[in-house]
Coordinates of C-alpha atoms in Angstrom, one line a residue:
X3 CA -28.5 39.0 19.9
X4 CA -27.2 41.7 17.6
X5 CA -25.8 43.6 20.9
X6 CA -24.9 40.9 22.3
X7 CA -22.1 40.4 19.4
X8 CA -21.6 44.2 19.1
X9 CA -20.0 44.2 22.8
X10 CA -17.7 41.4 22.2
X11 CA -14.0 42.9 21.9
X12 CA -12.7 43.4 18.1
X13 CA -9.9 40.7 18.6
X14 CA -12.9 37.9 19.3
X15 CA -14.9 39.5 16.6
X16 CA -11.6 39.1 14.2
X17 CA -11.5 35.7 15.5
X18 CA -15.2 34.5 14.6
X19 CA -14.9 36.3 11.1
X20 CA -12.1 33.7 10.4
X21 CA -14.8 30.9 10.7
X22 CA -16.8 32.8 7.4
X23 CA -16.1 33.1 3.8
X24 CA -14.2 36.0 3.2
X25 CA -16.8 37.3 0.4
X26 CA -19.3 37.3 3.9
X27 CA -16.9 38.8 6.2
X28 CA -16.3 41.6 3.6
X29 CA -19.8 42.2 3.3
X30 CA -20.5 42.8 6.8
X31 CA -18.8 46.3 6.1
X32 CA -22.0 48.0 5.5
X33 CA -23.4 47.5 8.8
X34 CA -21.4 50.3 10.5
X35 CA -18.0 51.4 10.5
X36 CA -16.6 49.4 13.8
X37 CA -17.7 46.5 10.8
X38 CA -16.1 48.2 8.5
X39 CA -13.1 48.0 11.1
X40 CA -13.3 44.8 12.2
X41 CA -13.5 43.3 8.4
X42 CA -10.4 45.2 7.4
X43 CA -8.3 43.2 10.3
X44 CA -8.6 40.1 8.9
X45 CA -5.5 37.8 8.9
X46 CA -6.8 35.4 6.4
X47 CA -8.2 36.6 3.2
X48 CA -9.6 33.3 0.7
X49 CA -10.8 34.3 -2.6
X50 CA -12.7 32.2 -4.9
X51 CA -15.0 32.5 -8.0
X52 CA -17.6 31.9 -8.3
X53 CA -18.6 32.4 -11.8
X54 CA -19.8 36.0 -11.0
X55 CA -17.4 37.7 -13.1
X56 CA -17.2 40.0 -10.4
X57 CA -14.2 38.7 -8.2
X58 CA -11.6 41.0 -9.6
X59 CA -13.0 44.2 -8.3
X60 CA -14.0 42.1 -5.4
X61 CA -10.1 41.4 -4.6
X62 CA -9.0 44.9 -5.5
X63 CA -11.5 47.0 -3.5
X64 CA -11.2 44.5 -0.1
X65 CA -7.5 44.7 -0.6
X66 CA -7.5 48.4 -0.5
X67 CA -9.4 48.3 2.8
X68 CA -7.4 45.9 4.0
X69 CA -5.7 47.3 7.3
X70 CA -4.0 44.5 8.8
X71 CA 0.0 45.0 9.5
X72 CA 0.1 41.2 9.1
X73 CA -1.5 39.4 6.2
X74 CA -0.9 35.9 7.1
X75 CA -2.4 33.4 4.9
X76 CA -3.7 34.8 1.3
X77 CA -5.7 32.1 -1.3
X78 CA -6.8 33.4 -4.9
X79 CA -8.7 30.7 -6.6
X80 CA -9.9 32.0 -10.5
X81 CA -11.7 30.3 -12.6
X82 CA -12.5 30.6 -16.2
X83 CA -14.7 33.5 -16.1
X84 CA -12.4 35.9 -13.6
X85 CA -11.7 39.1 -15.7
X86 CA -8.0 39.0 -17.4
X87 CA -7.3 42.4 -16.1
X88 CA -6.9 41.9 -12.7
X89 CA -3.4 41.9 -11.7
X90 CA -3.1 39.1 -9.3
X91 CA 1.2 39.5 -9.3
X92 CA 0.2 43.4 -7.7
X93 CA -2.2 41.1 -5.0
X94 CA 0.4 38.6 -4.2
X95 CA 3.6 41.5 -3.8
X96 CA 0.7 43.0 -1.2
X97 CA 0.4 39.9 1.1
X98 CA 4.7 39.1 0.7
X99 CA 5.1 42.7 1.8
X100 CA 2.8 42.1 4.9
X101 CA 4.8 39.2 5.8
X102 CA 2.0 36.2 4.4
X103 CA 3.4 33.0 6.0
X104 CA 1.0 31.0 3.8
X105 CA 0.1 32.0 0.1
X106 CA -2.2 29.5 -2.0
X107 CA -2.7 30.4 -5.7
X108 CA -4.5 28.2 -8.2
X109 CA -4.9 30.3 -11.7
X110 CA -7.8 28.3 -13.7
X111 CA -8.5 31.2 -16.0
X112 CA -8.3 31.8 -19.5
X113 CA -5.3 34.1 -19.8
X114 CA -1.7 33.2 -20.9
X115 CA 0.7 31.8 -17.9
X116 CA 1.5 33.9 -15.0
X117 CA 5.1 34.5 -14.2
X118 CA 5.8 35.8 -10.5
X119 CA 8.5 38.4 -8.9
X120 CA 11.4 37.4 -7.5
X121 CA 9.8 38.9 -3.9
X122 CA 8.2 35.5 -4.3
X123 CA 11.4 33.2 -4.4
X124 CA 13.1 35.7 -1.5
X125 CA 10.4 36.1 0.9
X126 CA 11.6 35.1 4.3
X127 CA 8.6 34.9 6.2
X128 CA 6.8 32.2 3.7
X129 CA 6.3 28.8 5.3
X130 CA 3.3 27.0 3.2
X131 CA 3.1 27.5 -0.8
X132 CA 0.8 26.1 -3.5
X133 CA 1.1 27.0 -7.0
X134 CA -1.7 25.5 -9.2
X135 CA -2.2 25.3 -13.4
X136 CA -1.4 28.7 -15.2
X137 CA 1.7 29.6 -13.5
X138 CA 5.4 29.9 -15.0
X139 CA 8.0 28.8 -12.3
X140 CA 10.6 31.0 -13.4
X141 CA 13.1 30.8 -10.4
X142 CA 15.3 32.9 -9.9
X143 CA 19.2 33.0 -8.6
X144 CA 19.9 33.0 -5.8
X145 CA 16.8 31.9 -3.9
X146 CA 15.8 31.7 -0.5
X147 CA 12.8 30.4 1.2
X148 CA 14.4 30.1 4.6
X149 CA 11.3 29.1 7.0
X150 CA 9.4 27.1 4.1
X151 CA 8.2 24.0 5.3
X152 CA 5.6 22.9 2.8
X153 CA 5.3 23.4 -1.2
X154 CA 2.4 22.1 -3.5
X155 CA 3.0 22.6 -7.1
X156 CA 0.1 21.5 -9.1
X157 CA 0.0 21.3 -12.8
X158 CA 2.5 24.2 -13.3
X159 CA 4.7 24.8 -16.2
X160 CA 8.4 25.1 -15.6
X161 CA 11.0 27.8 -17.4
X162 CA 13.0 24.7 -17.1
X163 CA 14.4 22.4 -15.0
X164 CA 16.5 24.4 -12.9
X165 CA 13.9 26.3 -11.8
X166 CA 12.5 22.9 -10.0
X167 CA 15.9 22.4 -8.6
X168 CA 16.2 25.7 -7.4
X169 CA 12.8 25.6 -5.4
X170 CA 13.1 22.7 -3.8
X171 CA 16.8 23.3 -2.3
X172 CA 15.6 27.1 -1.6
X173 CA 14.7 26.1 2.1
X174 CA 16.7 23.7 4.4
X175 CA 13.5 22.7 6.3
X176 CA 11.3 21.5 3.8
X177 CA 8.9 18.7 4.7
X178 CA 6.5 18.5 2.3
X179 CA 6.4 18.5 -1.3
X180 CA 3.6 17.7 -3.5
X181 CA 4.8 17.3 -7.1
X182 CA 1.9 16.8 -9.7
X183 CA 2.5 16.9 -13.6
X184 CA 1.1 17.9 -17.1
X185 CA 1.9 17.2 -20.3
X186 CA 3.6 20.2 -20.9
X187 CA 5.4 21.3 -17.8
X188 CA 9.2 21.7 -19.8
X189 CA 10.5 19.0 -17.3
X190 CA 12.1 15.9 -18.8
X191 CA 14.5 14.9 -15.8
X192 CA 13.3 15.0 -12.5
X193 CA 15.2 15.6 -9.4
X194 CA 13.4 15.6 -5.4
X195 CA 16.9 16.3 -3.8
X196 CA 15.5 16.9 -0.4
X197 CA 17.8 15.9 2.7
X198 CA 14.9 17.5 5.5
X199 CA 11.6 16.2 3.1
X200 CA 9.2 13.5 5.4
X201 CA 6.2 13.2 3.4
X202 CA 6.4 13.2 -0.3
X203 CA 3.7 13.3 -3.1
X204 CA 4.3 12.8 -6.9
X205 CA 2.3 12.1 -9.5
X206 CA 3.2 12.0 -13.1
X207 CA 1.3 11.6 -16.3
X208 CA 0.4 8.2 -17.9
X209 CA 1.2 7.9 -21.9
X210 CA -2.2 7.0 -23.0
X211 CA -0.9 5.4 -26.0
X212 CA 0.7 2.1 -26.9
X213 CA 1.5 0.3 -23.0
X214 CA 5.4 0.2 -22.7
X215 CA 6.8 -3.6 -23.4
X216 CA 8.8 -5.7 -21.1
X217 CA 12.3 -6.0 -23.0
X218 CA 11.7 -3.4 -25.8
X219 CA 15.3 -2.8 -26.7
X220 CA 14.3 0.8 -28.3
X221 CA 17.6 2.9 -28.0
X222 CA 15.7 5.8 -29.9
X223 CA 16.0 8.8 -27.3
X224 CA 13.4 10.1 -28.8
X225 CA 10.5 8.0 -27.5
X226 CA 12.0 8.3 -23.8
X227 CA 9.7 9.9 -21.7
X228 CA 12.1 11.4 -18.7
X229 CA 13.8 10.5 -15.4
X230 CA 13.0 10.4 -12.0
X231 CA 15.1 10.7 -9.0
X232 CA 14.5 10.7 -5.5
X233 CA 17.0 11.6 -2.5
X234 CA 15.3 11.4 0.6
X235 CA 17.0 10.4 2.8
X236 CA 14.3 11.1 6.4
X237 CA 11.0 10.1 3.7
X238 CA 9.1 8.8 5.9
X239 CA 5.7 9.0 3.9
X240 CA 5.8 8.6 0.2
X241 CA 3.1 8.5 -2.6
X242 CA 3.8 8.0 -6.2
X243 CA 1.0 7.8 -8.5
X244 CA 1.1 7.2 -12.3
X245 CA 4.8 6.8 -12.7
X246 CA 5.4 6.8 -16.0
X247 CA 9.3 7.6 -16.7
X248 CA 11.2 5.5 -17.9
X249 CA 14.4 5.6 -15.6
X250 CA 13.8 6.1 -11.8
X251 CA 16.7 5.7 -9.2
X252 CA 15.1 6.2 -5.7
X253 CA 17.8 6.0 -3.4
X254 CA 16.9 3.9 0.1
X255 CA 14.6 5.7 2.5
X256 CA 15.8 4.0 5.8
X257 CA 12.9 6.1 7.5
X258 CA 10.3 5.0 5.6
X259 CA 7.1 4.5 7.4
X260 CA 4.1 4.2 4.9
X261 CA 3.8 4.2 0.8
X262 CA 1.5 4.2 -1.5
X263 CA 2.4 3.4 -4.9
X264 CA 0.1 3.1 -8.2
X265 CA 0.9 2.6 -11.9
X266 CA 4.2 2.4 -12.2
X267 CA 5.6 0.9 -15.6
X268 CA 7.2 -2.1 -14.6
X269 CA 8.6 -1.8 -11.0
X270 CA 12.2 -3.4 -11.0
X271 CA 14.8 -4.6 -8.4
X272 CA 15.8 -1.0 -7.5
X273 CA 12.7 0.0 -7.3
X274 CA 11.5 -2.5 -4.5
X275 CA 14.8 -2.3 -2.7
X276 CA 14.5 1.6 -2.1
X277 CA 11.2 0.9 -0.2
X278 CA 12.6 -2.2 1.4
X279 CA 12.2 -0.4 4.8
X280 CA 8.7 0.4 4.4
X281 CA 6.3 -0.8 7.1
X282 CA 3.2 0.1 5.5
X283 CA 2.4 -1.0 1.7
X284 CA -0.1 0.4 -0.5
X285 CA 0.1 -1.5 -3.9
X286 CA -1.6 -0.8 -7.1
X287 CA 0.2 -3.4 -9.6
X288 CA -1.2 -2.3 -13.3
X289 CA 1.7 -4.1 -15.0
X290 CA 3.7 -7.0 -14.3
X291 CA 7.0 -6.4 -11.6
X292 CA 10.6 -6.9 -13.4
X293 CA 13.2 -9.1 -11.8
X294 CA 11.6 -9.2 -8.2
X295 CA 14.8 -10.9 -6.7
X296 CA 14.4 -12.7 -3.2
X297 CA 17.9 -10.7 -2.3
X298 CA 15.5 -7.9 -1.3
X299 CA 13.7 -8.4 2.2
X300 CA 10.7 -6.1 3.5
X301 CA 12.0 -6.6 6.8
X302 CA 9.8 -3.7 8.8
X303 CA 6.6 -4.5 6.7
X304 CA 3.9 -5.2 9.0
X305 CA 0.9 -4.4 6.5
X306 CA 0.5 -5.0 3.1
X307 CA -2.5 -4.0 0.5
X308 CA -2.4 -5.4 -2.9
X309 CA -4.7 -4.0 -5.6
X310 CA -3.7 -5.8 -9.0
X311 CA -5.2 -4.9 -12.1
X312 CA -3.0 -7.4 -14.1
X313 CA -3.4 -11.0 -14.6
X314 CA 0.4 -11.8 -13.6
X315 CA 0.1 -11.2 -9.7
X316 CA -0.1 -14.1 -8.0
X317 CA 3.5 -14.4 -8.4
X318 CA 4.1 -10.9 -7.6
X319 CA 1.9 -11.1 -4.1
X320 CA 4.3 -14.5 -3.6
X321 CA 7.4 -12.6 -3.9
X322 CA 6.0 -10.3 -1.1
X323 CA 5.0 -13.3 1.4
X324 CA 8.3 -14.8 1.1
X325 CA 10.0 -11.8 1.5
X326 CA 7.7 -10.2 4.6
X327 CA 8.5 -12.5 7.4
X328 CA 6.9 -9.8 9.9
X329 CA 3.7 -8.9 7.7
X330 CA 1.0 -8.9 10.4
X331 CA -1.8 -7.9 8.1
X332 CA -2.5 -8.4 4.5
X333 CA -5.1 -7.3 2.0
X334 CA -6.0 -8.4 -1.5
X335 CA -7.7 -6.9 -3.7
X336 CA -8.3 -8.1 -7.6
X337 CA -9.8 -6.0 -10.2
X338 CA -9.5 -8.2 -13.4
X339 CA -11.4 -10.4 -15.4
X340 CA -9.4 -12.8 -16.7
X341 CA -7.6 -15.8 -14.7
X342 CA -3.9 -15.7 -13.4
X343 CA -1.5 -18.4 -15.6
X344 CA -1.4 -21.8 -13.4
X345 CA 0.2 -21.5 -10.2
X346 CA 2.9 -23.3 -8.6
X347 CA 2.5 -23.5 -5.1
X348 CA 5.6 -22.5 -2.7
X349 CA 8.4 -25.1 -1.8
X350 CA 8.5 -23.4 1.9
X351 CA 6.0 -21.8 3.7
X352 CA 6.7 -17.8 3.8
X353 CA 7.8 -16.9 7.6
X354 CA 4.5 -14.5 7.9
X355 CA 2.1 -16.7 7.4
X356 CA 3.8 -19.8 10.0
X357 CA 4.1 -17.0 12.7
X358 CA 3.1 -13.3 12.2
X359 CA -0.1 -13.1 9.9
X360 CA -3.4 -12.1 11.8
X361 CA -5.6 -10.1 9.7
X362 CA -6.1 -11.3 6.0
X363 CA -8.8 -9.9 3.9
X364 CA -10.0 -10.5 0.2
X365 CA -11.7 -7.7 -1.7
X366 CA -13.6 -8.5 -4.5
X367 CA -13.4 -12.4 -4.5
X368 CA -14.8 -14.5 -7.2
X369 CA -13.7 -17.6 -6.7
X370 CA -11.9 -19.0 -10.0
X371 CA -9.2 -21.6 -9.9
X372 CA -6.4 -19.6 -9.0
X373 CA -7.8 -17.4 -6.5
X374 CA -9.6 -20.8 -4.9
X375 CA -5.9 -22.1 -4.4
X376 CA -4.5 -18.6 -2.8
X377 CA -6.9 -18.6 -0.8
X378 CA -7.3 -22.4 0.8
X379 CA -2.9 -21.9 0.8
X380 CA -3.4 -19.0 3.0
X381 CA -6.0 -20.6 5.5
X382 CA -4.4 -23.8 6.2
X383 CA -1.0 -21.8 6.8
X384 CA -1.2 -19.2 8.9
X385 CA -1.0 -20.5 12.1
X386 CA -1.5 -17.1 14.1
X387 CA -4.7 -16.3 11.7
X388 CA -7.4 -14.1 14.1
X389 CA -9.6 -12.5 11.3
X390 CA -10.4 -13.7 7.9
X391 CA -13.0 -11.2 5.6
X392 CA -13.8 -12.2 2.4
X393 CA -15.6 -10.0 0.3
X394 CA -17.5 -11.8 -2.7
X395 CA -18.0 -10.3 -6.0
X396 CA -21.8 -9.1 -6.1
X397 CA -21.9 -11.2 -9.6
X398 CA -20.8 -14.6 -8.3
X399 CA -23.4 -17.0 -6.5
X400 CA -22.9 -15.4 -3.0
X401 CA -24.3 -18.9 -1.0
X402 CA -22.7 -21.4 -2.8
X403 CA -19.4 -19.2 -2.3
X404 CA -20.4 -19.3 1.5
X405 CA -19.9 -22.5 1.9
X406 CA -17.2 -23.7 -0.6
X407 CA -14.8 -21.0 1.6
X408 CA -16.0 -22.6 5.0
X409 CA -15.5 -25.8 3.8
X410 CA -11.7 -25.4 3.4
X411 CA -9.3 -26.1 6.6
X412 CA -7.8 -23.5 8.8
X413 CA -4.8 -24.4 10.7
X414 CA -5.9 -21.6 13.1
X415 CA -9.2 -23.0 14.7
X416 CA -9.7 -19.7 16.8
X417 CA -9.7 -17.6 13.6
X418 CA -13.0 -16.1 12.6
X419 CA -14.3 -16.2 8.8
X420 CA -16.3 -13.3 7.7
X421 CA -18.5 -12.2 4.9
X422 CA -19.0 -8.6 5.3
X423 CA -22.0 -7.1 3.4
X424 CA -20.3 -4.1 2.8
X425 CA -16.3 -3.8 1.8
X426 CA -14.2 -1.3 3.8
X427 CA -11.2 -0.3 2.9
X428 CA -8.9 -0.9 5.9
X429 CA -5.2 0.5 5.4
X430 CA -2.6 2.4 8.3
X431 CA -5.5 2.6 11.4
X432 CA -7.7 3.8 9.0
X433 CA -10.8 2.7 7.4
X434 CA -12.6 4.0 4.3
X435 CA -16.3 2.7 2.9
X436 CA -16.3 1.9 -0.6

């Protein structure tokens, strides 16, 4: 077997290397020096700690062997034992000056923050970047990332907030952008200005202290926690998680095709409007909607999944029905304990549910008053119903649920009622076990 391999050509052998941790591939170079050779080619070099302590002359020594013309991809992962004296700015200067199209640097160790060259900021051959924890983004003027298509910047500090700006309008083919906060990151205003961005990520950080009041007329600037705006024109895929400033303008996104939104501090009229396009709704409520005017129409929404974790969402889900009059499937899924205020059902029947709804499902149902009246509401409306699932609480009494659910009409007597034994998590084609 062993010369079997040895006669395959060195461009194959580079090739299968790739397939290996780099630690392994390196290590091969004591076998012979057509190894040594072969190790020394490799496009791809990924270094990670592994606790060790022994990764920095591990980088150095591979890097000094390295005798590749191209280093394409280059990923430094140190964790908090990785010795302090390494100089991972003299690493990253080696791949930019070998033309790295892909550079991947997550700092976890126990050093003050890293600041980078400007080669970083100028390098024309970069297309993929993530910068993780103890970096400084000091950016530089001017800057250009001409061929950069995607950026990650992960729990970085900023110089300040130009630095952000610059970045993100360093390349005019940017796609993706994952924005995700700390504490501590010198950015109070926000700004994704991003005219070529399709898929966008951002997560901020949640103030773990008092929850924010509806109608809290505090002018004191002081307690304000920032700003957040997005212009995106082609988004087409959008996620923002833990959304805790307390202005956000997000311009309409006419080219919006999925989003998933969690924990945002009382979503408001502008807020729903700019994903008004949306066809595909992921919906973490944690505190009650502002305003929610029926002026605003979801008319491309096809699918919608509602995860409340406050007691005010029947309403809420109501405002969506009416508003949805092409919503094909719907999901709901309640994570609360404590019943909704009474109910008032609907003087009309939403549009979806008299001639588009076909999929409904219930995650997590227990079957208290208010949920008993969404749900018999829903059934005996939507005329084009072809699946129901409802998934009962594991505390509730599972037969006597059974049959208090079967016993309620259906306007659509070709619909089938289901009581999985196991919840899925169904949402854009995909389906995920929970």
């Amino acid at each position: 077997m062993e010369n079997r391999i040895c006669d395959l050509p060195d461009d194959l052998l580079v090739h299968i290397m790739l397939f290996v941790p780099t630690k392994v591939a390196v290590a091969t170079t004591i076998l012979s020096k057509r190894w040594r050779s072969i190790s020394a080619m490799l496009p791809i070099l990924d270094y990670k700690d592994s606790g060790s302590g022994t990764i920095g002359w591990f980088i150095e020594k591979s890097l000094q062997l390295h005798k590749a013309p191209k280093l394409k991809i280059l990923s430094v992962e140190l964790g908090p034992h990785s010795p302090v004296e390494l100089d991972v700015v003299k690493c990253l200067e080696n791949a930019i000056n070998r033309g790295a199209y892909g550079l991947d640097l997550n700092l976890l160790w126990n050093v003050e923050l890293t600041r980078f060259p400007k080669s970083l900021y100028t390098c024309d051959t970069l297309v993929d970047l993530v910068l993780s924890n103890k970096i400084l983004v000091d950016v530089p003027s001017p800057v250009s990332l001409p061929y950069l298509l995607s950026l990650s910047l992960i729990d970085v500090v900023y110089k300040d907030e130009d630095s952000l700006a610059g970045l993100l309008s360093s390349s005019s083919v940017l796609n993706w952008l994952m924005l995700t906060r700390r504490k501590d990151d010198n950015l109070t205003n926000v700004i994704v200005k991003v005219s070529s961005l399709k898929t966008l990520f951002y997560q901020s950080v949640w103030p773990m202290d008092v929850p924010v009041e509806e109608g809290d007329d505090d002018d004191d600037d002081d307690d304000l926690i920032g700003s957040l705006v997005i212009d995106t024109p082609a988004l087409d895929d959008i996620t923002l998680s833990t959304i805790s400033e307390d202005c956000y303008l997000i311009d309409t996104m006419p080219c919006l095709d999925v989003a998933h939104i969690s924990y945002v501090i009382y979503p408001d009229d502008n807020f729903l409007k700019s994903l008004s396009s949306v066809k595909h709704l992921d919906l973490c409520l944690a505190n009650p909607m502002v305003g929610s005017s029926n002026d605003i129409k979801f008319s491309r929404l096809i699918e919608f999944y509602f995860l409340t974790k406050t007691v005010d969402w029947l309403e809420p889900l109501m405002f969506f029905l009416q508003n949805s009059a092409k919503l094909k499937l719907l999901t709901i899924h309640t994570e609360h304990e404590s019943p909704s205020p009474p109910w008032n059902q609907p003087s009309s029947i939403p549009g979806c549910l008299s001639s588009h709804l076909e999929i409904f499902v219930w995650n997590n149902y227990e079957g208290r008053d208010d949920e008993k009246q969404l749900l018999s509401y829903i059934l005996a409306n939507s005329e084009c119903l072809k699946r129901a699932e409802i998934n009962l609480i594991a505390t509730c009494n599972l037969e006597e649920r059974q049959k208090e659910i079967q016993s309620m009409p259906r306007i659509s007597t070709s619909s089938r009622l289901l009581f999985p034994t196991q919840m899925y998590r169904w949402f854009n084609g995909h389906c995920y076990g929970d």
